[in-house]
Short mmCIF file of C-alpha atoms in Angstrom, two decimals:
data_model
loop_
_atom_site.label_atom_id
_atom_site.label_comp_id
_atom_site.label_asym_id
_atom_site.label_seq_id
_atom_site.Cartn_x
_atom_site.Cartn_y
_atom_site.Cartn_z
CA UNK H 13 1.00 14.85 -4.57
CA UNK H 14 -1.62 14.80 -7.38
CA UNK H 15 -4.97 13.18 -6.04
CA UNK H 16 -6.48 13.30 -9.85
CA UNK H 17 -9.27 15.34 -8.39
CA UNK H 18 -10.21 12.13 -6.34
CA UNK H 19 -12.94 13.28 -4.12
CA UNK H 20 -14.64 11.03 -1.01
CA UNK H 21 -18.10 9.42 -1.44
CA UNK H 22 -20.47 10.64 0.67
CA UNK H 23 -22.61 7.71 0.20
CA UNK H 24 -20.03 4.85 1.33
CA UNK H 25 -20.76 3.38 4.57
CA UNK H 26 -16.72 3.97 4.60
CA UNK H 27 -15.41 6.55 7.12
CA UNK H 28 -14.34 9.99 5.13
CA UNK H 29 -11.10 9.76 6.98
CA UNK H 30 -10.58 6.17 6.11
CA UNK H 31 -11.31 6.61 2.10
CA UNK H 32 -8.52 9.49 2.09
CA UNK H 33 -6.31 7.43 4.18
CA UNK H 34 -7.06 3.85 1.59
CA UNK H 35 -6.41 6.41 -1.53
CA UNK H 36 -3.15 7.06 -0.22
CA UNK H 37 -2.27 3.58 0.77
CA UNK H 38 -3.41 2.63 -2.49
CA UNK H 39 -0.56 5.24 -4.15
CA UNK H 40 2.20 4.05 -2.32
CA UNK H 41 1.40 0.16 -2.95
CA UNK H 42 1.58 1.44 -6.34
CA UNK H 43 4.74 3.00 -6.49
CA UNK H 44 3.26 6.60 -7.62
CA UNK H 45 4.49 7.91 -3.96
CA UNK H 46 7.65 5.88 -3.56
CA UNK H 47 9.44 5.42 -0.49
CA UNK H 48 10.93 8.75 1.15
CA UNK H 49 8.18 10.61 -0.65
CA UNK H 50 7.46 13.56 1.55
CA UNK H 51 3.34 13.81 2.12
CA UNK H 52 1.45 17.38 1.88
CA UNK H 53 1.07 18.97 4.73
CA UNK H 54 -2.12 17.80 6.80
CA UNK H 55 -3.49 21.51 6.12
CA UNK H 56 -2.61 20.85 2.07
CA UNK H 57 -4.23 17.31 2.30
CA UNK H 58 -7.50 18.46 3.59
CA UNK H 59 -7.41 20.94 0.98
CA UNK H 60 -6.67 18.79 -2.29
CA UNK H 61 -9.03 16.00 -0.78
CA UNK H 62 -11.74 18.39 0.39
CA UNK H 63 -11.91 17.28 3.68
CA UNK H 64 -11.65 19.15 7.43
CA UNK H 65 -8.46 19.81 8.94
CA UNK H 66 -9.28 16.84 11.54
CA UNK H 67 -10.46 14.29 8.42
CA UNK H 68 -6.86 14.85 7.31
CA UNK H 69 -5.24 14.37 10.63
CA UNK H 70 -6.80 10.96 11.02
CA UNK H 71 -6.14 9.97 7.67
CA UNK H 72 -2.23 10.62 8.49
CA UNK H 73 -2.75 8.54 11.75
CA UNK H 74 -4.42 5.58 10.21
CA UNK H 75 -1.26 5.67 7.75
CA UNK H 76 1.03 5.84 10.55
CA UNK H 77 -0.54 3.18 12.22
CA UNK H 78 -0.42 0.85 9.18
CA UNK H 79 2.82 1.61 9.12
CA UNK H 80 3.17 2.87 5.52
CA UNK H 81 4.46 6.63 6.83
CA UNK H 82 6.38 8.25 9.30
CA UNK H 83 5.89 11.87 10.68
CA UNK H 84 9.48 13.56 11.72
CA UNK H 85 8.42 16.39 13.84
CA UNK H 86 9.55 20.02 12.17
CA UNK H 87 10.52 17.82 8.89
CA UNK H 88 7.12 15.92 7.68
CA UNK H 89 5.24 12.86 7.31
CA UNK H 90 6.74 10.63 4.87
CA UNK H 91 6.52 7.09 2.95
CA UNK H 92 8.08 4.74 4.87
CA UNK H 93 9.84 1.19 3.10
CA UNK H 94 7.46 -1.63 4.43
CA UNK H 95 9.34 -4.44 6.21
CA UNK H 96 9.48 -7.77 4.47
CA UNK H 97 8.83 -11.11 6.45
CA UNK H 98 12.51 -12.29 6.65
CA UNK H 99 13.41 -15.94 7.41
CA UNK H 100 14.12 -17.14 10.68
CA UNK H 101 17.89 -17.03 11.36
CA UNK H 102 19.75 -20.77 12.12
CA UNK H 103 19.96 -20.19 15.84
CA UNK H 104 16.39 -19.12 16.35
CA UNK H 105 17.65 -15.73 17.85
CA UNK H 106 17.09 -12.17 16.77
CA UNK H 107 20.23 -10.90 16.79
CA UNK H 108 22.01 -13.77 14.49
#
């Protein structure tokens, strides 16, 4: 994943963790890391962003809890399709 030497501002009120975690958002709502995209390892993120180990980790985890990746254990984390509002089936129920 190329970062184009992004690096975090130190002066932003902005959690470190939270800047790496909006750049990536920001790539996937984009389209440059498309769904099934396969993430750097948390070791290779905090390497090409600059960051600690632990900066990374909670970067991933914000992600994850947005719900824009998934982390397979043994496989990787990895862009996730977002889940579009669907309409309401006739009957009401969720299983129509």
């Amino acid at each position: 994943m190329a970062n184009d030497r992004w690096t975090p501002d130190p002066t932003s009120p902005v959690y470190v963790y939270l800047q790496v975690a909006h750049h990536i958002a920001e790539q996937i709502r984009t389209g440059r890391l498309p769904v099934g995209a396969r993430l750097p390892a948390e070791r290779d993120l905090a390497e090409q962003y600059a960051v600690a180990i632990n900066t990374a980790r909670r970067a991933v985890r914000e992600l994850r809890d947005q719900g824009l990746v998934i982390t397979v254990p043994i496989k990787g984390t990895f862009v996730q399709a977002q889940e579009s509002y669907s309409e309401p089936s006739e009957d009401g129920g969720p299983n129509a």
